[in-house]
mmCIF file with all atom_site columns, C-alpha atoms and ligand atoms in Angstrom:
data_model
loop_
_atom_site.group_PDB
_atom_site.id
_atom_site.type_symbol
_atom_site.label_atom_id
_atom_site.label_alt_id
_atom_site.label_comp_id
_atom_site.label_asym_id
_atom_site.label_entity_id
_atom_site.label_seq_id
_atom_site.pdbx_PDB_ins_code
_atom_site.Cartn_x
_atom_site.Cartn_y
_atom_site.Cartn_z
_atom_site.occupancy
_atom_site.B_iso_or_equiv
_atom_site.pdbx_formal_charge
_atom_site.auth_seq_id
_atom_site.auth_comp_id
_atom_site.auth_asym_id
_atom_site.auth_atom_id
_atom_site.pdbx_PDB_model_num
ATOM   1   C  CA  . UNK L 1 1   ? 1.312   -18.083 32.077  1.00 30.00 ? 1   UNK L CA  1
ATOM   2   C  CA  . UNK L 1 2   ? -2.219  -16.888 32.635  1.00 32.00 ? 2   UNK L CA  1
ATOM   3   C  CA  . UNK L 1 3   ? -2.225  -13.329 31.335  1.00 36.00 ? 3   UNK L CA  1
ATOM   4   C  CA  . UNK L 1 4   ? -5.907  -12.971 30.533  1.00 37.00 ? 4   UNK L CA  1
ATOM   5   C  CA  . UNK L 1 5   ? -8.094  -11.811 33.399  1.00 41.00 ? 5   UNK L CA  1
ATOM   6   C  CA  . UNK L 1 6   ? -10.501 -14.491 34.473  1.00 38.00 ? 6   UNK L CA  1
ATOM   7   C  CA  . UNK L 1 7   ? -13.543 -12.305 33.825  1.00 43.00 ? 7   UNK L CA  1
ATOM   8   C  CA  . UNK L 1 8   ? -12.324 -11.493 30.302  1.00 45.00 ? 8   UNK L CA  1
ATOM   9   C  CA  . UNK L 1 9   ? -11.465 -15.082 29.692  1.00 40.00 ? 9   UNK L CA  1
ATOM   10  C  CA  . UNK L 1 10  ? -14.986 -16.139 30.661  1.00 38.00 ? 10  UNK L CA  1
ATOM   11  C  CA  . UNK L 1 11  ? -16.450 -13.399 28.504  1.00 42.00 ? 11  UNK L CA  1
ATOM   12  C  CA  . UNK L 1 12  ? -14.319 -14.510 25.563  1.00 41.00 ? 12  UNK L CA  1
ATOM   13  C  CA  . UNK L 1 13  ? -15.455 -18.074 26.136  1.00 39.00 ? 13  UNK L CA  1
ATOM   14  C  CA  . UNK L 1 14  ? -19.085 -17.009 26.162  1.00 38.00 ? 14  UNK L CA  1
ATOM   15  C  CA  . UNK L 1 15  ? -18.673 -14.895 23.033  1.00 39.00 ? 15  UNK L CA  1
ATOM   16  C  CA  . UNK L 1 16  ? -16.846 -17.598 21.116  1.00 39.00 ? 16  UNK L CA  1
ATOM   17  C  CA  . UNK L 1 17  ? -19.350 -20.215 22.226  1.00 36.00 ? 17  UNK L CA  1
ATOM   18  C  CA  . UNK L 1 18  ? -22.295 -18.123 21.110  1.00 36.00 ? 18  UNK L CA  1
ATOM   19  C  CA  . UNK L 1 19  ? -20.575 -17.328 17.801  1.00 38.00 ? 19  UNK L CA  1
ATOM   20  C  CA  . UNK L 1 20  ? -20.055 -21.023 17.276  1.00 38.00 ? 20  UNK L CA  1
ATOM   21  C  CA  . UNK L 1 21  ? -23.720 -21.686 17.913  1.00 38.00 ? 21  UNK L CA  1
ATOM   22  C  CA  . UNK L 1 22  ? -24.832 -18.824 15.694  1.00 40.00 ? 22  UNK L CA  1
ATOM   23  C  CA  . UNK L 1 23  ? -22.538 -18.932 12.759  1.00 41.00 ? 23  UNK L CA  1
ATOM   24  C  CA  . UNK L 1 24  ? -19.543 -21.202 13.183  1.00 39.00 ? 24  UNK L CA  1
ATOM   25  C  CA  . UNK L 1 25  ? -16.932 -18.563 12.334  1.00 48.00 ? 25  UNK L CA  1
ATOM   26  C  CA  . UNK L 1 26  ? -13.774 -19.620 10.621  1.00 50.00 ? 26  UNK L CA  1
ATOM   27  C  CA  . UNK L 1 27  ? -10.870 -19.458 13.013  1.00 52.00 ? 27  UNK L CA  1
ATOM   28  C  CA  . UNK L 1 28  ? -7.445  -18.964 11.526  1.00 55.00 ? 28  UNK L CA  1
ATOM   29  C  CA  . UNK L 1 29  ? -4.470  -19.509 13.779  1.00 48.00 ? 29  UNK L CA  1
ATOM   30  C  CA  . UNK L 1 30  ? -1.113  -17.861 13.413  1.00 49.00 ? 30  UNK L CA  1
ATOM   31  C  CA  . UNK L 1 31  ? 2.221   -18.247 15.136  1.00 46.00 ? 31  UNK L CA  1
ATOM   32  C  CA  . UNK L 1 32  ? 1.192   -18.218 18.743  1.00 46.00 ? 32  UNK L CA  1
ATOM   33  C  CA  . UNK L 1 33  ? -1.350  -20.977 19.071  1.00 44.00 ? 33  UNK L CA  1
ATOM   34  C  CA  . UNK L 1 34  ? 0.587   -22.136 22.143  1.00 47.00 ? 34  UNK L CA  1
ATOM   35  C  CA  . UNK L 1 35  ? 1.130   -18.742 23.726  1.00 63.00 ? 35  UNK L CA  1
ATOM   36  C  CA  . UNK L 1 36  ? -1.153  -16.462 25.693  1.00 81.00 ? 36  UNK L CA  1
ATOM   37  C  CA  . UNK L 1 37  ? -2.938  -13.415 24.385  1.00 88.00 ? 37  UNK L CA  1
ATOM   38  C  CA  . UNK L 1 38  ? -1.301  -10.089 25.109  1.00 91.00 ? 38  UNK L CA  1
ATOM   39  C  CA  . UNK L 1 39  ? -3.382  -8.212  27.711  1.00 90.00 ? 39  UNK L CA  1
ATOM   40  C  CA  . UNK L 1 40  ? -4.723  -4.901  26.344  1.00 86.00 ? 40  UNK L CA  1
ATOM   41  C  CA  . UNK L 1 41  ? -2.624  -2.941  28.839  1.00 80.00 ? 41  UNK L CA  1
ATOM   42  C  CA  . UNK L 1 42  ? 0.710   -4.245  27.545  1.00 87.00 ? 42  UNK L CA  1
ATOM   43  C  CA  . UNK L 1 43  ? -0.055  -4.216  23.823  1.00 93.00 ? 43  UNK L CA  1
ATOM   44  C  CA  . UNK L 1 44  ? 2.427   -1.876  22.098  1.00 94.00 ? 44  UNK L CA  1
ATOM   45  C  CA  . UNK L 1 45  ? 1.348   1.316   20.315  1.00 95.00 ? 45  UNK L CA  1
ATOM   46  C  CA  . UNK L 1 46  ? 3.070   2.621   17.161  1.00 95.00 ? 46  UNK L CA  1
ATOM   47  C  CA  . UNK L 1 47  ? 1.629   5.488   15.125  1.00 96.00 ? 47  UNK L CA  1
ATOM   48  C  CA  . UNK L 1 48  ? 2.741   8.551   13.151  1.00 96.00 ? 48  UNK L CA  1
ATOM   49  C  CA  . UNK L 1 49  ? 0.613   11.048  15.110  1.00 95.00 ? 49  UNK L CA  1
ATOM   50  C  CA  . UNK L 1 50  ? -1.842  11.346  17.986  1.00 95.00 ? 50  UNK L CA  1
ATOM   51  C  CA  . UNK L 1 51  ? -4.868  9.116   18.424  1.00 96.00 ? 51  UNK L CA  1
ATOM   52  C  CA  . UNK L 1 52  ? -7.824  10.521  16.472  1.00 96.00 ? 52  UNK L CA  1
ATOM   53  C  CA  . UNK L 1 53  ? -11.212 10.321  18.133  1.00 95.00 ? 53  UNK L CA  1
ATOM   54  C  CA  . UNK L 1 54  ? -13.492 8.636   15.630  1.00 96.00 ? 54  UNK L CA  1
ATOM   55  C  CA  . UNK L 1 55  ? -17.113 8.892   16.744  1.00 94.00 ? 55  UNK L CA  1
ATOM   56  C  CA  . UNK L 1 56  ? -18.890 5.687   15.980  1.00 95.00 ? 56  UNK L CA  1
ATOM   57  C  CA  . UNK L 1 57  ? -22.198 7.386   15.149  1.00 95.00 ? 57  UNK L CA  1
ATOM   58  C  CA  . UNK L 1 58  ? -20.527 9.454   12.415  1.00 94.00 ? 58  UNK L CA  1
ATOM   59  C  CA  . UNK L 1 59  ? -18.229 6.680   11.264  1.00 97.00 ? 59  UNK L CA  1
ATOM   60  C  CA  . UNK L 1 60  ? -18.258 5.939   7.528   1.00 98.00 ? 60  UNK L CA  1
ATOM   61  C  CA  . UNK L 1 61  ? -15.960 3.580   5.661   1.00 98.00 ? 61  UNK L CA  1
ATOM   62  C  CA  . UNK L 1 62  ? -15.770 4.700   2.026   1.00 98.00 ? 62  UNK L CA  1
ATOM   63  C  CA  . UNK L 1 63  ? -14.829 2.086   -0.554  1.00 98.00 ? 63  UNK L CA  1
ATOM   64  C  CA  . UNK L 1 64  ? -14.052 3.646   -3.918  1.00 98.00 ? 64  UNK L CA  1
ATOM   65  C  CA  . UNK L 1 65  ? -11.565 4.053   -6.779  1.00 98.00 ? 65  UNK L CA  1
ATOM   66  C  CA  . UNK L 1 66  ? -11.602 1.842   -9.853  1.00 98.00 ? 66  UNK L CA  1
ATOM   67  C  CA  . UNK L 1 67  ? -14.615 -0.236  -8.821  1.00 98.00 ? 67  UNK L CA  1
ATOM   68  C  CA  . UNK L 1 68  ? -17.961 -0.955  -10.443 1.00 98.00 ? 68  UNK L CA  1
ATOM   69  C  CA  . UNK L 1 69  ? -20.000 -0.304  -7.257  1.00 98.00 ? 69  UNK L CA  1
ATOM   70  C  CA  . UNK L 1 70  ? -18.469 2.260   -4.910  1.00 98.00 ? 70  UNK L CA  1
ATOM   71  C  CA  . UNK L 1 71  ? -19.978 1.796   -1.432  1.00 98.00 ? 71  UNK L CA  1
ATOM   72  C  CA  . UNK L 1 72  ? -20.032 3.253   2.048   1.00 98.00 ? 72  UNK L CA  1
ATOM   73  C  CA  . UNK L 1 73  ? -20.458 1.345   5.288   1.00 98.00 ? 73  UNK L CA  1
ATOM   74  C  CA  . UNK L 1 74  ? -21.521 2.588   8.698   1.00 98.00 ? 74  UNK L CA  1
ATOM   75  C  CA  . UNK L 1 75  ? -20.254 0.841   11.826  1.00 97.00 ? 75  UNK L CA  1
ATOM   76  C  CA  . UNK L 1 76  ? -23.598 -0.922  12.088  1.00 97.00 ? 76  UNK L CA  1
ATOM   77  C  CA  . UNK L 1 77  ? -23.330 -2.082  8.468   1.00 98.00 ? 77  UNK L CA  1
ATOM   78  C  CA  . UNK L 1 78  ? -19.916 -3.550  9.210   1.00 97.00 ? 78  UNK L CA  1
ATOM   79  C  CA  . UNK L 1 79  ? -20.827 -5.408  12.367  1.00 96.00 ? 79  UNK L CA  1
ATOM   80  C  CA  . UNK L 1 80  ? -23.859 -6.922  10.652  1.00 97.00 ? 80  UNK L CA  1
ATOM   81  C  CA  . UNK L 1 81  ? -21.783 -8.529  7.894   1.00 97.00 ? 81  UNK L CA  1
ATOM   82  C  CA  . UNK L 1 82  ? -20.636 -12.133 8.369   1.00 95.00 ? 82  UNK L CA  1
ATOM   83  C  CA  . UNK L 1 83  ? -17.477 -12.132 10.464  1.00 96.00 ? 83  UNK L CA  1
ATOM   84  C  CA  . UNK L 1 84  ? -14.524 -14.406 11.046  1.00 96.00 ? 84  UNK L CA  1
ATOM   85  C  CA  . UNK L 1 85  ? -12.047 -14.726 13.886  1.00 96.00 ? 85  UNK L CA  1
ATOM   86  C  CA  . UNK L 1 86  ? -8.335  -14.610 13.193  1.00 96.00 ? 86  UNK L CA  1
ATOM   87  C  CA  . UNK L 1 87  ? -5.711  -15.412 15.815  1.00 95.00 ? 87  UNK L CA  1
ATOM   88  C  CA  . UNK L 1 88  ? -2.681  -13.368 14.890  1.00 96.00 ? 88  UNK L CA  1
ATOM   89  C  CA  . UNK L 1 89  ? 0.559   -11.745 16.012  1.00 95.00 ? 89  UNK L CA  1
ATOM   90  C  CA  . UNK L 1 90  ? 0.717   -8.073  15.032  1.00 96.00 ? 90  UNK L CA  1
ATOM   91  C  CA  . UNK L 1 91  ? 4.347   -7.018  14.848  1.00 96.00 ? 91  UNK L CA  1
ATOM   92  C  CA  . UNK L 1 92  ? 6.055   -3.734  13.999  1.00 96.00 ? 92  UNK L CA  1
ATOM   93  C  CA  . UNK L 1 93  ? 8.824   -3.879  11.416  1.00 96.00 ? 93  UNK L CA  1
ATOM   94  C  CA  . UNK L 1 94  ? 11.002  -2.004  13.956  1.00 93.00 ? 94  UNK L CA  1
ATOM   95  C  CA  . UNK L 1 95  ? 10.395  -4.618  16.652  1.00 88.00 ? 95  UNK L CA  1
ATOM   96  C  CA  . UNK L 1 96  ? 13.527  -5.055  18.773  1.00 84.00 ? 96  UNK L CA  1
ATOM   97  C  CA  . UNK L 1 97  ? 11.719  -7.648  20.945  1.00 84.00 ? 97  UNK L CA  1
ATOM   98  C  CA  . UNK L 1 98  ? 8.587   -6.104  22.434  1.00 88.00 ? 98  UNK L CA  1
ATOM   99  C  CA  . UNK L 1 99  ? 6.720   -4.432  19.528  1.00 93.00 ? 99  UNK L CA  1
ATOM   100 C  CA  . UNK L 1 100 ? 4.416   -7.353  18.950  1.00 94.00 ? 100 UNK L CA  1
ATOM   101 C  CA  . UNK L 1 101 ? 1.128   -8.574  20.380  1.00 95.00 ? 101 UNK L CA  1
ATOM   102 C  CA  . UNK L 1 102 ? -0.937  -11.732 20.235  1.00 95.00 ? 102 UNK L CA  1
ATOM   103 C  CA  . UNK L 1 103 ? -4.520  -10.861 19.373  1.00 96.00 ? 103 UNK L CA  1
ATOM   104 C  CA  . UNK L 1 104 ? -7.694  -12.617 18.282  1.00 96.00 ? 104 UNK L CA  1
ATOM   105 C  CA  . UNK L 1 105 ? -9.336  -10.295 15.767  1.00 97.00 ? 105 UNK L CA  1
ATOM   106 C  CA  . UNK L 1 106 ? -12.994 -10.361 14.791  1.00 97.00 ? 106 UNK L CA  1
ATOM   107 C  CA  . UNK L 1 107 ? -13.870 -8.769  11.487  1.00 98.00 ? 107 UNK L CA  1
ATOM   108 C  CA  . UNK L 1 108 ? -15.028 -8.960  7.904   1.00 98.00 ? 108 UNK L CA  1
ATOM   109 C  CA  . UNK L 1 109 ? -12.835 -10.536 5.248   1.00 98.00 ? 109 UNK L CA  1
ATOM   110 C  CA  . UNK L 1 110 ? -11.704 -7.827  2.852   1.00 98.00 ? 110 UNK L CA  1
ATOM   111 C  CA  . UNK L 1 111 ? -12.568 -10.298 0.119   1.00 98.00 ? 111 UNK L CA  1
ATOM   112 C  CA  . UNK L 1 112 ? -16.272 -9.938  0.987   1.00 97.00 ? 112 UNK L CA  1
ATOM   113 C  CA  . UNK L 1 113 ? -16.057 -6.185  0.424   1.00 98.00 ? 113 UNK L CA  1
ATOM   114 C  CA  . UNK L 1 114 ? -14.066 -6.719  -2.784  1.00 98.00 ? 114 UNK L CA  1
ATOM   115 C  CA  . UNK L 1 115 ? -16.793 -9.051  -4.061  1.00 98.00 ? 115 UNK L CA  1
ATOM   116 C  CA  . UNK L 1 116 ? -19.399 -6.350  -3.368  1.00 98.00 ? 116 UNK L CA  1
ATOM   117 C  CA  . UNK L 1 117 ? -17.627 -3.373  -4.961  1.00 98.00 ? 117 UNK L CA  1
ATOM   118 C  CA  . UNK L 1 118 ? -16.230 -5.310  -7.941  1.00 98.00 ? 118 UNK L CA  1
ATOM   119 C  CA  . UNK L 1 119 ? -12.848 -3.750  -8.725  1.00 98.00 ? 119 UNK L CA  1
ATOM   120 C  CA  . UNK L 1 120 ? -11.903 -3.353  -12.384 1.00 98.00 ? 120 UNK L CA  1
ATOM   121 C  CA  . UNK L 1 121 ? -9.671  -6.184  -13.682 1.00 98.00 ? 121 UNK L CA  1
ATOM   122 C  CA  . UNK L 1 122 ? -6.790  -3.657  -13.941 1.00 98.00 ? 122 UNK L CA  1
ATOM   123 C  CA  . UNK L 1 123 ? -6.704  -3.031  -10.184 1.00 98.00 ? 123 UNK L CA  1
ATOM   124 C  CA  . UNK L 1 124 ? -3.406  -4.068  -8.591  1.00 98.00 ? 124 UNK L CA  1
ATOM   125 C  CA  . UNK L 1 125 ? -3.675  -2.449  -5.153  1.00 98.00 ? 125 UNK L CA  1
ATOM   126 C  CA  . UNK L 1 126 ? -5.986  -1.384  -2.391  1.00 98.00 ? 126 UNK L CA  1
ATOM   127 C  CA  . UNK L 1 127 ? -4.914  1.587   -0.305  1.00 98.00 ? 127 UNK L CA  1
ATOM   128 C  CA  . UNK L 1 128 ? -6.194  1.904   3.263   1.00 98.00 ? 128 UNK L CA  1
ATOM   129 C  CA  . UNK L 1 129 ? -6.547  5.377   4.792   1.00 98.00 ? 129 UNK L CA  1
ATOM   130 C  CA  . UNK L 1 130 ? -6.549  6.138   8.513   1.00 98.00 ? 130 UNK L CA  1
ATOM   131 C  CA  . UNK L 1 131 ? -8.676  8.976   9.893   1.00 97.00 ? 131 UNK L CA  1
ATOM   132 C  CA  . UNK L 1 132 ? -5.528  11.023  10.639  1.00 97.00 ? 132 UNK L CA  1
ATOM   133 C  CA  . UNK L 1 133 ? -4.144  10.662  7.090   1.00 97.00 ? 133 UNK L CA  1
ATOM   134 C  CA  . UNK L 1 134 ? -1.995  7.550   7.414   1.00 98.00 ? 134 UNK L CA  1
ATOM   135 C  CA  . UNK L 1 135 ? -1.970  5.204   4.412   1.00 98.00 ? 135 UNK L CA  1
ATOM   136 C  CA  . UNK L 1 136 ? -0.786  1.686   3.620   1.00 98.00 ? 136 UNK L CA  1
ATOM   137 C  CA  . UNK L 1 137 ? -1.111  -0.166  0.323   1.00 98.00 ? 137 UNK L CA  1
ATOM   138 C  CA  . UNK L 1 138 ? -1.833  -3.858  -0.056  1.00 98.00 ? 138 UNK L CA  1
ATOM   139 C  CA  . UNK L 1 139 ? -1.498  -5.735  -3.341  1.00 98.00 ? 139 UNK L CA  1
ATOM   140 C  CA  . UNK L 1 140 ? -4.883  -7.022  -4.472  1.00 98.00 ? 140 UNK L CA  1
ATOM   141 C  CA  . UNK L 1 141 ? -3.747  -10.666 -4.400  1.00 98.00 ? 141 UNK L CA  1
ATOM   142 C  CA  . UNK L 1 142 ? -2.956  -10.322 -0.695  1.00 98.00 ? 142 UNK L CA  1
ATOM   143 C  CA  . UNK L 1 143 ? -6.184  -8.447  0.008   1.00 98.00 ? 143 UNK L CA  1
ATOM   144 C  CA  . UNK L 1 144 ? -8.106  -11.421 -1.446  1.00 98.00 ? 144 UNK L CA  1
ATOM   145 C  CA  . UNK L 1 145 ? -6.716  -13.875 1.113   1.00 97.00 ? 145 UNK L CA  1
ATOM   146 C  CA  . UNK L 1 146 ? -9.518  -15.034 3.430   1.00 96.00 ? 146 UNK L CA  1
ATOM   147 C  CA  . UNK L 1 147 ? -7.780  -14.023 6.691   1.00 97.00 ? 147 UNK L CA  1
ATOM   148 C  CA  . UNK L 1 148 ? -7.125  -10.400 5.687   1.00 98.00 ? 148 UNK L CA  1
ATOM   149 C  CA  . UNK L 1 149 ? -9.891  -8.568  7.511   1.00 98.00 ? 149 UNK L CA  1
ATOM   150 C  CA  . UNK L 1 150 ? -11.454 -5.305  8.563   1.00 98.00 ? 150 UNK L CA  1
ATOM   151 C  CA  . UNK L 1 151 ? -11.242 -5.904  12.300  1.00 98.00 ? 151 UNK L CA  1
ATOM   152 C  CA  . UNK L 1 152 ? -13.641 -4.286  14.775  1.00 98.00 ? 152 UNK L CA  1
ATOM   153 C  CA  . UNK L 1 153 ? -12.932 -6.431  17.816  1.00 97.00 ? 153 UNK L CA  1
ATOM   154 C  CA  . UNK L 1 154 ? -9.799  -7.597  19.585  1.00 97.00 ? 154 UNK L CA  1
ATOM   155 C  CA  . UNK L 1 155 ? -10.120 -10.502 22.009  1.00 95.00 ? 155 UNK L CA  1
ATOM   156 C  CA  . UNK L 1 156 ? -13.904 -10.289 21.800  1.00 94.00 ? 156 UNK L CA  1
ATOM   157 C  CA  . UNK L 1 157 ? -14.096 -6.622  22.792  1.00 95.00 ? 157 UNK L CA  1
ATOM   158 C  CA  . UNK L 1 158 ? -14.421 -3.453  20.694  1.00 96.00 ? 158 UNK L CA  1
ATOM   159 C  CA  . UNK L 1 159 ? -10.982 -2.226  19.618  1.00 96.00 ? 159 UNK L CA  1
ATOM   160 C  CA  . UNK L 1 160 ? -9.368  0.091   22.153  1.00 95.00 ? 160 UNK L CA  1
ATOM   161 C  CA  . UNK L 1 161 ? -9.304  3.634   20.728  1.00 96.00 ? 161 UNK L CA  1
ATOM   162 C  CA  . UNK L 1 162 ? -5.510  3.685   20.529  1.00 96.00 ? 162 UNK L CA  1
ATOM   163 C  CA  . UNK L 1 163 ? -5.559  0.423   18.552  1.00 97.00 ? 163 UNK L CA  1
ATOM   164 C  CA  . UNK L 1 164 ? -7.867  1.732   15.830  1.00 98.00 ? 164 UNK L CA  1
ATOM   165 C  CA  . UNK L 1 165 ? -11.431 2.004   17.091  1.00 97.00 ? 165 UNK L CA  1
ATOM   166 C  CA  . UNK L 1 166 ? -13.862 1.547   15.498  1.00 98.00 ? 166 UNK L CA  1
ATOM   167 C  CA  . UNK L 1 167 ? -12.207 -0.488  12.708  1.00 98.00 ? 167 UNK L CA  1
ATOM   168 C  CA  . UNK L 1 168 ? -8.757  -1.307  11.354  1.00 98.00 ? 168 UNK L CA  1
ATOM   169 C  CA  . UNK L 1 169 ? -7.099  -3.681  8.924   1.00 98.00 ? 169 UNK L CA  1
ATOM   170 C  CA  . UNK L 1 170 ? -5.469  -6.916  10.057  1.00 98.00 ? 170 UNK L CA  1
ATOM   171 C  CA  . UNK L 1 171 ? -3.101  -8.526  7.558   1.00 98.00 ? 171 UNK L CA  1
ATOM   172 C  CA  . UNK L 1 172 ? -1.749  -11.708 9.170   1.00 97.00 ? 172 UNK L CA  1
ATOM   173 C  CA  . UNK L 1 173 ? 1.772   -12.620 8.123   1.00 97.00 ? 173 UNK L CA  1
ATOM   174 C  CA  . UNK L 1 174 ? 2.602   -9.047  7.077   1.00 98.00 ? 174 UNK L CA  1
ATOM   175 C  CA  . UNK L 1 175 ? 4.288   -6.251  9.042   1.00 97.00 ? 175 UNK L CA  1
ATOM   176 C  CA  . UNK L 1 176 ? 2.234   -4.082  11.377  1.00 98.00 ? 176 UNK L CA  1
ATOM   177 C  CA  . UNK L 1 177 ? 2.379   -1.037  9.089   1.00 98.00 ? 177 UNK L CA  1
ATOM   178 C  CA  . UNK L 1 178 ? -0.237  -2.643  6.823   1.00 98.00 ? 178 UNK L CA  1
ATOM   179 C  CA  . UNK L 1 179 ? -2.721  -2.835  9.740   1.00 98.00 ? 179 UNK L CA  1
ATOM   180 C  CA  . UNK L 1 180 ? -4.276  0.621   9.126   1.00 98.00 ? 180 UNK L CA  1
ATOM   181 C  CA  . UNK L 1 181 ? -5.957  1.910   12.298  1.00 98.00 ? 181 UNK L CA  1
ATOM   182 C  CA  . UNK L 1 182 ? -9.099  4.123   12.301  1.00 98.00 ? 182 UNK L CA  1
ATOM   183 C  CA  . UNK L 1 183 ? -9.781  2.851   8.783   1.00 98.00 ? 183 UNK L CA  1
ATOM   184 C  CA  . UNK L 1 184 ? -12.003 5.320   6.908   1.00 98.00 ? 184 UNK L CA  1
ATOM   185 C  CA  . UNK L 1 185 ? -11.307 4.581   3.249   1.00 98.00 ? 185 UNK L CA  1
ATOM   186 C  CA  . UNK L 1 186 ? -10.332 1.709   0.974   1.00 98.00 ? 186 UNK L CA  1
ATOM   187 C  CA  . UNK L 1 187 ? -9.227  2.934   -2.438  1.00 98.00 ? 187 UNK L CA  1
ATOM   188 C  CA  . UNK L 1 188 ? -8.771  0.517   -5.344  1.00 98.00 ? 188 UNK L CA  1
ATOM   189 C  CA  . UNK L 1 189 ? -6.297  1.479   -8.029  1.00 98.00 ? 189 UNK L CA  1
ATOM   190 C  CA  . UNK L 1 190 ? -4.503  0.219   -11.142 1.00 98.00 ? 190 UNK L CA  1
ATOM   191 C  CA  . UNK L 1 191 ? -1.572  2.536   -10.257 1.00 98.00 ? 191 UNK L CA  1
ATOM   192 C  CA  . UNK L 1 192 ? 1.404   1.458   -8.197  1.00 98.00 ? 192 UNK L CA  1
ATOM   193 C  CA  . UNK L 1 193 ? 0.473   3.687   -5.237  1.00 98.00 ? 193 UNK L CA  1
ATOM   194 C  CA  . UNK L 1 194 ? 2.728   3.423   -2.186  1.00 98.00 ? 194 UNK L CA  1
ATOM   195 C  CA  . UNK L 1 195 ? 1.511   3.996   1.358   1.00 98.00 ? 195 UNK L CA  1
ATOM   196 C  CA  . UNK L 1 196 ? 3.191   6.016   4.124   1.00 97.00 ? 196 UNK L CA  1
ATOM   197 C  CA  . UNK L 1 197 ? 5.946   3.557   5.123   1.00 97.00 ? 197 UNK L CA  1
ATOM   198 C  CA  . UNK L 1 198 ? 6.133   1.843   1.724   1.00 97.00 ? 198 UNK L CA  1
ATOM   199 C  CA  . UNK L 1 199 ? 7.060   5.201   0.174   1.00 97.00 ? 199 UNK L CA  1
ATOM   200 C  CA  . UNK L 1 200 ? 9.828   5.559   2.809   1.00 96.00 ? 200 UNK L CA  1
ATOM   201 C  CA  . UNK L 1 201 ? 11.405  2.395   1.439   1.00 96.00 ? 201 UNK L CA  1
ATOM   202 C  CA  . UNK L 1 202 ? 9.861   -0.281  3.637   1.00 97.00 ? 202 UNK L CA  1
ATOM   203 C  CA  . UNK L 1 203 ? 8.931   -3.413  1.671   1.00 97.00 ? 203 UNK L CA  1
ATOM   204 C  CA  . UNK L 1 204 ? 5.852   -3.029  -0.478  1.00 98.00 ? 204 UNK L CA  1
ATOM   205 C  CA  . UNK L 1 205 ? 5.322   -6.754  -0.133  1.00 97.00 ? 205 UNK L CA  1
ATOM   206 C  CA  . UNK L 1 206 ? 5.411   -6.515  3.657   1.00 97.00 ? 206 UNK L CA  1
ATOM   207 C  CA  . UNK L 1 207 ? 5.668   -10.239 4.361   1.00 97.00 ? 207 UNK L CA  1
ATOM   208 C  CA  . UNK L 1 208 ? 7.362   -10.881 7.718   1.00 95.00 ? 208 UNK L CA  1
HETATM 209 N  N1  . MTE S 2 .   ? -3.907  5.054   11.055  1.00 68.66 ? 301 MTE S N1  1
HETATM 210 C  C1  . MTE S 2 .   ? -2.729  4.503   11.372  1.00 68.66 ? 301 MTE S C1  1
HETATM 211 N  N2  . MTE S 2 .   ? -2.597  3.177   11.340  1.00 68.66 ? 301 MTE S N2  1
HETATM 212 C  C2  . MTE S 2 .   ? -1.417  2.598   11.643  1.00 68.66 ? 301 MTE S C2  1
HETATM 213 C  C3  . MTE S 2 .   ? -0.273  3.369   11.969  1.00 68.66 ? 301 MTE S C3  1
HETATM 214 C  C4  . MTE S 2 .   ? -0.439  4.787   11.999  1.00 68.66 ? 301 MTE S C4  1
HETATM 215 O  O1  . MTE S 2 .   ? 0.483   5.556   12.270  1.00 68.66 ? 301 MTE S O1  1
HETATM 216 N  N3  . MTE S 2 .   ? -1.678  5.319   11.697  1.00 68.66 ? 301 MTE S N3  1
HETATM 217 N  N4  . MTE S 2 .   ? 0.905   2.754   12.272  1.00 68.66 ? 301 MTE S N4  1
HETATM 218 C  C5  . MTE S 2 .   ? 1.089   1.377   11.776  1.00 68.66 ? 301 MTE S C5  1
HETATM 219 C  C6  . MTE S 2 .   ? 2.230   0.683   12.379  1.00 68.66 ? 301 MTE S C6  1
HETATM 220 S  S1  . MTE S 2 .   ? 3.772   1.142   11.843  1.00 68.66 ? 301 MTE S S1  1
HETATM 221 C  C7  . MTE S 2 .   ? 2.076   -0.368  13.247  1.00 68.66 ? 301 MTE S C7  1
HETATM 222 S  S2  . MTE S 2 .   ? 3.388   -1.316  13.748  1.00 68.66 ? 301 MTE S S2  1
HETATM 223 C  C8  . MTE S 2 .   ? 0.729   -0.730  13.777  1.00 68.66 ? 301 MTE S C8  1
HETATM 224 C  C9  . MTE S 2 .   ? 0.709   -0.713  15.297  1.00 68.66 ? 301 MTE S C9  1
HETATM 225 O  O2  . MTE S 2 .   ? -0.567  -1.052  15.764  1.00 68.66 ? 301 MTE S O2  1
HETATM 226 P  P1  . MTE S 2 .   ? -0.882  -0.910  17.323  1.00 68.66 ? 301 MTE S P1  1
HETATM 227 O  O3  . MTE S 2 .   ? -0.505  0.476   17.745  1.00 68.66 ? 301 MTE S O3  1
HETATM 228 O  O4  . MTE S 2 .   ? -2.347  -1.205  17.473  1.00 68.66 ? 301 MTE S O4  1
HETATM 229 O  O5  . MTE S 2 .   ? -0.052  -1.970  18.018  1.00 68.66 ? 301 MTE S O5  1
HETATM 230 O  O6  . MTE S 2 .   ? -0.272  0.163   13.307  1.00 68.66 ? 301 MTE S O6  1
HETATM 231 C  C10 . MTE S 2 .   ? -0.152  0.524   11.959  1.00 68.66 ? 301 MTE S C10 1
HETATM 232 N  N5  . MTE S 2 .   ? -1.343  1.250   11.600  1.00 68.66 ? 301 MTE S N5  1
HETATM 233 MO MO1 . MO  S 3 .   ? 5.238   -0.362  12.718  1.00 68.66 ? 302 MO  S MO1 1
#
């Protein structure tokens, strides 16, 4: 089934070709290597509140907590870091059959950021904050996996606003609630902090 518009398909081809020429990104494939991408228009939306408008010119990602080098990143900083592509299925824990989408993410491995900020050896978790106050926690061992990324593109295009523009987490293999949209802060902690859904009793190790 051809679900990607021809123009977008060509654009994706051009982008992936040029990325290959420039930097040979790692491409991780998950679950749906045989199936088509979900068109933007039919990608599900799940969120605790309205869609915040995050202005890209004011956007700052703060990385702090129990780290040696707290840092901040602008959108430009992020898109200039080495990126990878990850083919993934994002899926809500409440999925009856349609709350999932096949997406190719482009973004920066969280591990790269972790290497820069140098968390204390006691750190067990990183907590992601959305611009509207949403949180999700990820154990540090999961955050270190090379395909866990700060995504700023979906299918070769900037993230749609409702899907987390300008940047969100993508945590392949884990439930959608770990994929914090409108990501504005990453907080490293030695405490057993629980995020929004984790504190409601959803699995803290959110493996699908
Ligand atoms: N900031 C923020 N991120 C969030 C949420 C939210 O409410 N706020 N909901 C989570 C849940 S429960 C899911 S399933 C996915 C859905 O992502 P999507 O709307 O892009 O499909 O976003 C996750 N990230
Ligand atoms: Mo969800």
